[in-house]
Amino acid sequence: MYKIIKDGTTIGLTEFLTYIKQHDNGCFVLCPEPEASGIAFDGKVYHLLGREALEGVSTIMLEEVDAGSEITKAKETNGIVFVTLAEAGSIDDATAAEHADLFAEWAYPVAYKVGQIRRYNGALYKCVQDHTSQAEWTPDTASSLWAGTSDPAEEWPAWSQPVGAHDAYSSGAKVSHNGKHWISSVDNNVWEPGVYGWTEQEE
């Protein structure tokens, strides 16, 4: 796992780095790590310290860390840091689900805000619409209010239609759909596999 540090402050954790460089036409393109000048993270471009300069973007440094030790630190502070990062989208859903015990149980009546993550029947759900919970609006049934996060034990979870940017698939996400396996080839992917933005994974 990598810790992303900007101006001495950790802005996120990720297991997978998206390396980029600036093309001659000024656009940022994906590239192998040795050619990279920066990374794309959480929808933003960052310059990697010590690499070829990128104009107009913030500089960050990477620190490879042990995921377990980072989780332990979060637990020592009652999981507040970990949960905050997860709800901000700085920790991927699979990593969050591996540590579901850090998240509070869903309850009612509670005023929930978009982005908050709660545990229900052992699974994690992210709030997608501000609301005050009611007994019959459980996260597993109220799909207009809650979106389930991915199960890390399931490599190819079933594709579900995103309802907005908050639950769109990131580049590299794996899903199963219509009996086939697909890998997202774009970020913020809200399209159905087979229509656009997905590459079929041959068995």
PDB file of C-alpha atoms in Angstrom:
ATOM      1  CA  MET A   1       0.000   0.000   0.000  1.00  0.00           C
ATOM      2  CA  TYR A   2       1.175   3.535  -0.738  1.00  0.00           C
ATOM      3  CA  LYS A   3       0.720   6.622   1.391  1.00  0.00           C
ATOM      4  CA  ILE A   4       0.323   9.818  -0.638  1.00  0.00           C
ATOM      5  CA  ILE A   5       1.869  12.796   1.140  1.00  0.00           C
ATOM      6  CA  LYS A   6       1.425  16.456   0.216  1.00  0.00           C
ATOM      7  CA  ASP A   7       3.138  19.219   2.191  1.00  0.00           C
ATOM      8  CA  GLY A   8       3.802  16.779   5.029  1.00  0.00           C
ATOM      9  CA  THR A   9       0.165  15.684   5.287  1.00  0.00           C
ATOM     10  CA  THR A  10      -1.228  12.315   4.215  1.00  0.00           C
ATOM     11  CA  ILE A  11      -3.981  12.911   1.670  1.00  0.00           C
ATOM     12  CA  GLY A  12      -4.742   9.285   0.867  1.00  0.00           C
ATOM     13  CA  LEU A  13      -3.839   5.611   0.811  1.00  0.00           C
ATOM     14  CA  THR A  14      -4.004   3.349  -2.221  1.00  0.00           C
ATOM     15  CA  GLU A  15      -2.934  -0.123  -3.246  1.00  0.00           C
ATOM     16  CA  PHE A  16      -2.791   0.741  -6.932  1.00  0.00           C
ATOM     17  CA  LEU A  17      -1.014   3.738  -8.452  1.00  0.00           C
ATOM     18  CA  THR A  18      -2.113   5.311 -11.732  1.00  0.00           C
ATOM     19  CA  TYR A  19       1.054   6.705 -13.295  1.00  0.00           C
ATOM     20  CA  ILE A  20       0.796   9.540 -15.820  1.00  0.00           C
ATOM     21  CA  LYS A  21       2.965  11.790 -17.954  1.00  0.00           C
ATOM     22  CA  GLN A  22       2.266  14.888 -20.026  1.00  0.00           C
ATOM     23  CA  HIS A  23       1.977  14.282 -23.755  1.00  0.00           C
ATOM     24  CA  ASP A  24       3.436  16.699 -26.301  1.00  0.00           C
ATOM     25  CA  ASN A  25      -0.077  18.064 -26.864  1.00  0.00           C
ATOM     26  CA  GLY A  26      -0.369  18.974 -23.178  1.00  0.00           C
ATOM     27  CA  CYS A  27      -2.764  16.171 -22.224  1.00  0.00           C
ATOM     28  CA  PHE A  28      -2.010  13.731 -19.429  1.00  0.00           C
ATOM     29  CA  VAL A  29      -1.725  10.091 -20.500  1.00  0.00           C
ATOM     30  CA  LEU A  30      -1.237   6.803 -18.662  1.00  0.00           C
ATOM     31  CA  CYS A  31       2.270   5.376 -18.725  1.00  0.00           C
ATOM     32  CA  PRO A  32       4.584   2.850 -17.017  1.00  0.00           C
ATOM     33  CA  GLU A  33       6.164   3.902 -13.716  1.00  0.00           C
ATOM     34  CA  PRO A  34       9.672   4.569 -15.144  1.00  0.00           C
ATOM     35  CA  GLU A  35       8.247   7.123 -17.606  1.00  0.00           C
ATOM     36  CA  ALA A  36       5.907   8.797 -15.112  1.00  0.00           C
ATOM     37  CA  SER A  37       6.077  12.413 -14.027  1.00  0.00           C
ATOM     38  CA  GLY A  38       3.110  12.094 -11.702  1.00  0.00           C
ATOM     39  CA  ILE A  39       0.053  10.127 -10.660  1.00  0.00           C
ATOM     40  CA  ALA A  40      -3.700  10.506 -10.938  1.00  0.00           C
ATOM     41  CA  PHE A  41      -5.493  10.089  -7.619  1.00  0.00           C
ATOM     42  CA  ASP A  42      -9.061  10.819  -6.574  1.00  0.00           C
ATOM     43  CA  GLY A  43      -9.768  12.632  -9.841  1.00  0.00           C
ATOM     44  CA  LYS A  44      -6.724  14.923  -9.608  1.00  0.00           C
ATOM     45  CA  VAL A  45      -3.246  14.979 -11.133  1.00  0.00           C
ATOM     46  CA  TYR A  46      -0.210  15.261  -8.857  1.00  0.00           C
ATOM     47  CA  HIS A  47       3.467  15.745  -9.668  1.00  0.00           C
ATOM     48  CA  LEU A  48       5.829  13.163  -8.184  1.00  0.00           C
ATOM     49  CA  LEU A  49       8.703  14.673  -6.228  1.00  0.00           C
ATOM     50  CA  GLY A  50      11.972  14.263  -8.117  1.00  0.00           C
ATOM     51  CA  ARG A  51      10.354  13.642 -11.507  1.00  0.00           C
ATOM     52  CA  GLU A  52      10.078  15.855 -14.587  1.00  0.00           C
ATOM     53  CA  ALA A  53       8.091  18.977 -13.712  1.00  0.00           C
ATOM     54  CA  LEU A  54       4.362  19.244 -14.381  1.00  0.00           C
ATOM     55  CA  GLU A  55       3.035  22.779 -14.571  1.00  0.00           C
ATOM     56  CA  GLY A  56       0.072  23.846 -12.493  1.00  0.00           C
ATOM     57  CA  VAL A  57      -0.220  20.764 -10.260  1.00  0.00           C
ATOM     58  CA  SER A  58       0.752  20.076  -6.650  1.00  0.00           C
ATOM     59  CA  THR A  59       3.800  17.981  -5.815  1.00  0.00           C
ATOM     60  CA  ILE A  60       3.465  14.866  -3.673  1.00  0.00           C
ATOM     61  CA  MET A  61       5.704  12.104  -2.436  1.00  0.00           C
ATOM     62  CA  LEU A  62       4.911   8.417  -2.056  1.00  0.00           C
ATOM     63  CA  GLU A  63       5.704   6.242   0.926  1.00  0.00           C
ATOM     64  CA  GLU A  64       5.238   2.491   0.720  1.00  0.00           C
ATOM     65  CA  VAL A  65       3.628   1.323   3.940  1.00  0.00           C
ATOM     66  CA  ASP A  66       2.297  -1.872   5.433  1.00  0.00           C
ATOM     67  CA  ALA A  67      -1.488  -1.855   5.192  1.00  0.00           C
ATOM     68  CA  GLY A  68      -1.799  -3.710   8.479  1.00  0.00           C
ATOM     69  CA  SER A  69       0.211  -1.142  10.422  1.00  0.00           C
ATOM     70  CA  GLU A  70      -1.825   1.692   8.926  1.00  0.00           C
ATOM     71  CA  ILE A  71      -5.037  -0.022   9.987  1.00  0.00           C
ATOM     72  CA  THR A  72      -3.640  -0.598  13.477  1.00  0.00           C
ATOM     73  CA  LYS A  73      -2.853   3.102  13.805  1.00  0.00           C
ATOM     74  CA  ALA A  74      -6.380   3.927  12.737  1.00  0.00           C
ATOM     75  CA  LYS A  75      -7.810   1.515  15.299  1.00  0.00           C
ATOM     76  CA  GLU A  76      -5.718   3.138  18.008  1.00  0.00           C
ATOM     77  CA  THR A  77      -7.606   6.353  17.335  1.00  0.00           C
ATOM     78  CA  ASN A  78     -10.976   4.544  17.294  1.00  0.00           C
ATOM     79  CA  GLY A  79     -10.849   4.222  13.522  1.00  0.00           C
ATOM     80  CA  ILE A  80     -11.723   7.881  13.014  1.00  0.00           C
ATOM     81  CA  VAL A  81      -8.891   8.558  10.575  1.00  0.00           C
ATOM     82  CA  PHE A  82      -9.555   5.411   8.552  1.00  0.00           C
ATOM     83  CA  VAL A  83     -13.306   6.014   8.380  1.00  0.00           C
ATOM     84  CA  THR A  84     -12.812   9.668   7.438  1.00  0.00           C
ATOM     85  CA  LEU A  85     -10.445   8.723   4.608  1.00  0.00           C
ATOM     86  CA  ALA A  86     -12.820   6.000   3.397  1.00  0.00           C
ATOM     87  CA  GLU A  87     -15.810   8.335   3.396  1.00  0.00           C
ATOM     88  CA  ALA A  88     -13.762  10.920   1.497  1.00  0.00           C
ATOM     89  CA  GLY A  89     -12.968   8.304  -1.140  1.00  0.00           C
ATOM     90  CA  SER A  90      -9.252   8.221  -0.308  1.00  0.00           C
ATOM     91  CA  ILE A  91      -9.370   4.519   0.596  1.00  0.00           C
ATOM     92  CA  ASP A  92     -10.764   2.098  -1.954  1.00  0.00           C
ATOM     93  CA  ASP A  93     -13.932   0.147  -1.166  1.00  0.00           C
ATOM     94  CA  ALA A  94     -12.178  -3.226  -1.077  1.00  0.00           C
ATOM     95  CA  THR A  95      -9.713  -2.074   1.594  1.00  0.00           C
ATOM     96  CA  ALA A  96     -12.533  -0.480   3.587  1.00  0.00           C
ATOM     97  CA  ALA A  97     -14.583  -3.689   3.443  1.00  0.00           C
ATOM     98  CA  GLU A  98     -11.652  -5.692   4.801  1.00  0.00           C
ATOM     99  CA  HIS A  99     -11.939  -3.591   7.970  1.00  0.00           C
ATOM    100  CA  ALA A 100     -15.705  -3.275   8.218  1.00  0.00           C
ATOM    101  CA  ASP A 101     -15.524  -3.477  12.017  1.00  0.00           C
ATOM    102  CA  LEU A 102     -14.193   0.105  12.091  1.00  0.00           C
ATOM    103  CA  PHE A 103     -17.485   1.462  10.758  1.00  0.00           C
ATOM    104  CA  ALA A 104     -20.547   2.171  12.877  1.00  0.00           C
ATOM    105  CA  GLU A 105     -23.643   0.017  12.527  1.00  0.00           C
ATOM    106  CA  TRP A 106     -26.562   1.473  10.584  1.00  0.00           C
ATOM    107  CA  ALA A 107     -29.280   2.715  12.910  1.00  0.00           C
ATOM    108  CA  TYR A 108     -32.538   4.678  12.882  1.00  0.00           C
ATOM    109  CA  PRO A 109     -33.726   7.358  13.199  1.00  0.00           C
ATOM    110  CA  VAL A 110     -30.431   8.994  12.228  1.00  0.00           C
ATOM    111  CA  ALA A 111     -29.743  11.883   9.826  1.00  0.00           C
ATOM    112  CA  TYR A 112     -27.258  10.521   7.272  1.00  0.00           C
ATOM    113  CA  LYS A 113     -25.260  12.584   4.791  1.00  0.00           C
ATOM    114  CA  VAL A 114     -24.033  11.610   1.318  1.00  0.00           C
ATOM    115  CA  GLY A 115     -20.728   9.739   1.524  1.00  0.00           C
ATOM    116  CA  GLN A 116     -21.149   8.336   5.023  1.00  0.00           C
ATOM    117  CA  ILE A 117     -20.445   4.608   5.289  1.00  0.00           C
ATOM    118  CA  ARG A 118     -22.287   2.290   7.667  1.00  0.00           C
ATOM    119  CA  ARG A 119     -22.219  -1.428   8.409  1.00  0.00           C
ATOM    120  CA  TYR A 120     -25.371  -3.514   8.056  1.00  0.00           C
ATOM    121  CA  ASN A 121     -25.527  -7.312   8.409  1.00  0.00           C
ATOM    122  CA  GLY A 122     -21.742  -7.452   8.062  1.00  0.00           C
ATOM    123  CA  ALA A 123     -21.597  -5.512   4.777  1.00  0.00           C
ATOM    124  CA  LEU A 124     -20.689  -1.870   4.147  1.00  0.00           C
ATOM    125  CA  TYR A 125     -23.013   0.620   2.488  1.00  0.00           C
ATOM    126  CA  LYS A 126     -22.353   4.196   1.369  1.00  0.00           C
ATOM    127  CA  CYS A 127     -25.062   6.831   1.687  1.00  0.00           C
ATOM    128  CA  VAL A 128     -25.959   8.277  -1.737  1.00  0.00           C
ATOM    129  CA  GLN A 129     -28.715  10.673  -0.666  1.00  0.00           C
ATOM    130  CA  ASP A 130     -29.168  12.808   2.445  1.00  0.00           C
ATOM    131  CA  HIS A 131     -31.992  11.385   4.555  1.00  0.00           C
ATOM    132  CA  THR A 132     -33.176  10.483   8.039  1.00  0.00           C
ATOM    133  CA  SER A 133     -33.247   6.711   8.332  1.00  0.00           C
ATOM    134  CA  GLN A 134     -36.410   4.772   9.056  1.00  0.00           C
ATOM    135  CA  ALA A 135     -36.865   1.168  10.154  1.00  0.00           C
ATOM    136  CA  GLU A 136     -38.047  -0.030   6.746  1.00  0.00           C
ATOM    137  CA  TRP A 137     -35.319   1.832   4.804  1.00  0.00           C
ATOM    138  CA  THR A 138     -32.530  -0.656   5.467  1.00  0.00           C
ATOM    139  CA  PRO A 139     -29.355  -0.252   3.373  1.00  0.00           C
ATOM    140  CA  ASP A 140     -29.808  -3.621   1.666  1.00  0.00           C
ATOM    141  CA  THR A 141     -33.229  -2.657   0.295  1.00  0.00           C
ATOM    142  CA  ALA A 142     -33.191   1.150  -0.053  1.00  0.00           C
ATOM    143  CA  SER A 143     -31.047   1.378  -3.199  1.00  0.00           C
ATOM    144  CA  SER A 144     -31.979   5.032  -3.742  1.00  0.00           C
ATOM    145  CA  LEU A 145     -30.419   5.870  -0.360  1.00  0.00           C
ATOM    146  CA  TRP A 146     -27.537   3.392  -0.025  1.00  0.00           C
ATOM    147  CA  ALA A 147     -25.042   1.722  -2.369  1.00  0.00           C
ATOM    148  CA  GLY A 148     -23.226  -1.434  -1.326  1.00  0.00           C
ATOM    149  CA  THR A 149     -19.438  -1.392  -1.460  1.00  0.00           C
ATOM    150  CA  SER A 150     -17.534  -4.227  -3.093  1.00  0.00           C
ATOM    151  CA  ASP A 151     -16.731  -7.494  -1.348  1.00  0.00           C
ATOM    152  CA  PRO A 152     -12.934  -8.007  -1.402  1.00  0.00           C
ATOM    153  CA  ALA A 153     -13.469 -11.776  -1.399  1.00  0.00           C
ATOM    154  CA  GLU A 154     -15.339 -11.521  -4.692  1.00  0.00           C
ATOM    155  CA  GLU A 155     -12.939 -10.800  -7.548  1.00  0.00           C
ATOM    156  CA  TRP A 156     -15.646 -10.232 -10.167  1.00  0.00           C
ATOM    157  CA  PRO A 157     -18.691  -8.741  -8.372  1.00  0.00           C
ATOM    158  CA  ALA A 158     -21.870  -8.315 -10.379  1.00  0.00           C
ATOM    159  CA  TRP A 159     -22.062  -4.979 -12.213  1.00  0.00           C
ATOM    160  CA  SER A 160     -24.684  -2.584 -10.867  1.00  0.00           C
ATOM    161  CA  GLN A 161     -25.802   0.620 -12.573  1.00  0.00           C
ATOM    162  CA  PRO A 162     -24.123   3.633 -10.930  1.00  0.00           C
ATOM    163  CA  VAL A 163     -26.490   6.452 -10.069  1.00  0.00           C
ATOM    164  CA  GLY A 164     -23.862   9.199 -10.148  1.00  0.00           C
ATOM    165  CA  ALA A 165     -20.209  10.153  -9.769  1.00  0.00           C
ATOM    166  CA  HIS A 166     -20.139   8.939  -6.155  1.00  0.00           C
ATOM    167  CA  ASP A 167     -20.522   5.267  -7.109  1.00  0.00           C
ATOM    168  CA  ALA A 168     -19.078   5.272 -10.646  1.00  0.00           C
ATOM    169  CA  TYR A 169     -16.482   2.610 -11.402  1.00  0.00           C
ATOM    170  CA  SER A 170     -12.814   3.566 -11.481  1.00  0.00           C
ATOM    171  CA  SER A 171     -10.350   2.495 -14.142  1.00  0.00           C
ATOM    172  CA  GLY A 172      -9.269  -1.099 -13.504  1.00  0.00           C
ATOM    173  CA  ALA A 173     -12.453  -2.080 -11.648  1.00  0.00           C
ATOM    174  CA  LYS A 174     -13.532  -5.679 -12.283  1.00  0.00           C
ATOM    175  CA  VAL A 175     -17.144  -6.791 -12.716  1.00  0.00           C
ATOM    176  CA  SER A 176     -19.188  -9.652 -14.098  1.00  0.00           C
ATOM    177  CA  HIS A 177     -22.116  -8.927 -16.423  1.00  0.00           C
ATOM    178  CA  ASN A 178     -24.169 -11.071 -18.787  1.00  0.00           C
ATOM    179  CA  GLY A 179     -22.008 -14.088 -18.046  1.00  0.00           C
ATOM    180  CA  LYS A 180     -18.753 -12.314 -18.921  1.00  0.00           C
ATOM    181  CA  HIS A 181     -15.926 -10.648 -17.016  1.00  0.00           C
ATOM    182  CA  TRP A 182     -15.140  -6.986 -17.684  1.00  0.00           C
ATOM    183  CA  ILE A 183     -12.444  -4.498 -16.639  1.00  0.00           C
ATOM    184  CA  SER A 184     -13.172  -0.773 -16.650  1.00  0.00           C
ATOM    185  CA  SER A 185     -10.908   1.095 -19.066  1.00  0.00           C
ATOM    186  CA  VAL A 186     -11.902   4.589 -17.904  1.00  0.00           C
ATOM    187  CA  ASP A 187     -12.393   6.455 -14.637  1.00  0.00           C
ATOM    188  CA  ASN A 188     -15.840   7.641 -13.515  1.00  0.00           C
ATOM    189  CA  ASN A 189     -17.396   4.816 -15.538  1.00  0.00           C
ATOM    190  CA  VAL A 190     -21.206   4.812 -15.431  1.00  0.00           C
ATOM    191  CA  TRP A 191     -21.758   2.855 -18.662  1.00  0.00           C
ATOM    192  CA  GLU A 192     -22.955  -0.716 -18.982  1.00  0.00           C
ATOM    193  CA  PRO A 193     -20.294  -3.290 -19.883  1.00  0.00           C
ATOM    194  CA  GLY A 194     -20.450  -3.988 -23.598  1.00  0.00           C
ATOM    195  CA  VAL A 195     -21.656  -0.469 -24.380  1.00  0.00           C
ATOM    196  CA  TYR A 196     -18.650   1.724 -23.593  1.00  0.00           C
ATOM    197  CA  GLY A 197     -15.687   1.992 -21.234  1.00  0.00           C
ATOM    198  CA  TRP A 198     -15.178  -1.723 -20.534  1.00  0.00           C
ATOM    199  CA  THR A 199     -12.777  -4.339 -21.885  1.00  0.00           C
ATOM    200  CA  GLU A 200     -13.949  -7.937 -21.916  1.00  0.00           C
ATOM    201  CA  GLN A 201     -11.569 -10.218 -20.034  1.00  0.00           C
ATOM    202  CA  GLU A 202     -10.977 -13.374 -22.026  1.00  0.00           C
ATOM    203  CA  GLU A 203     -10.825 -16.578 -19.981  1.00  0.00           C
TER     204      GLU A 203
END
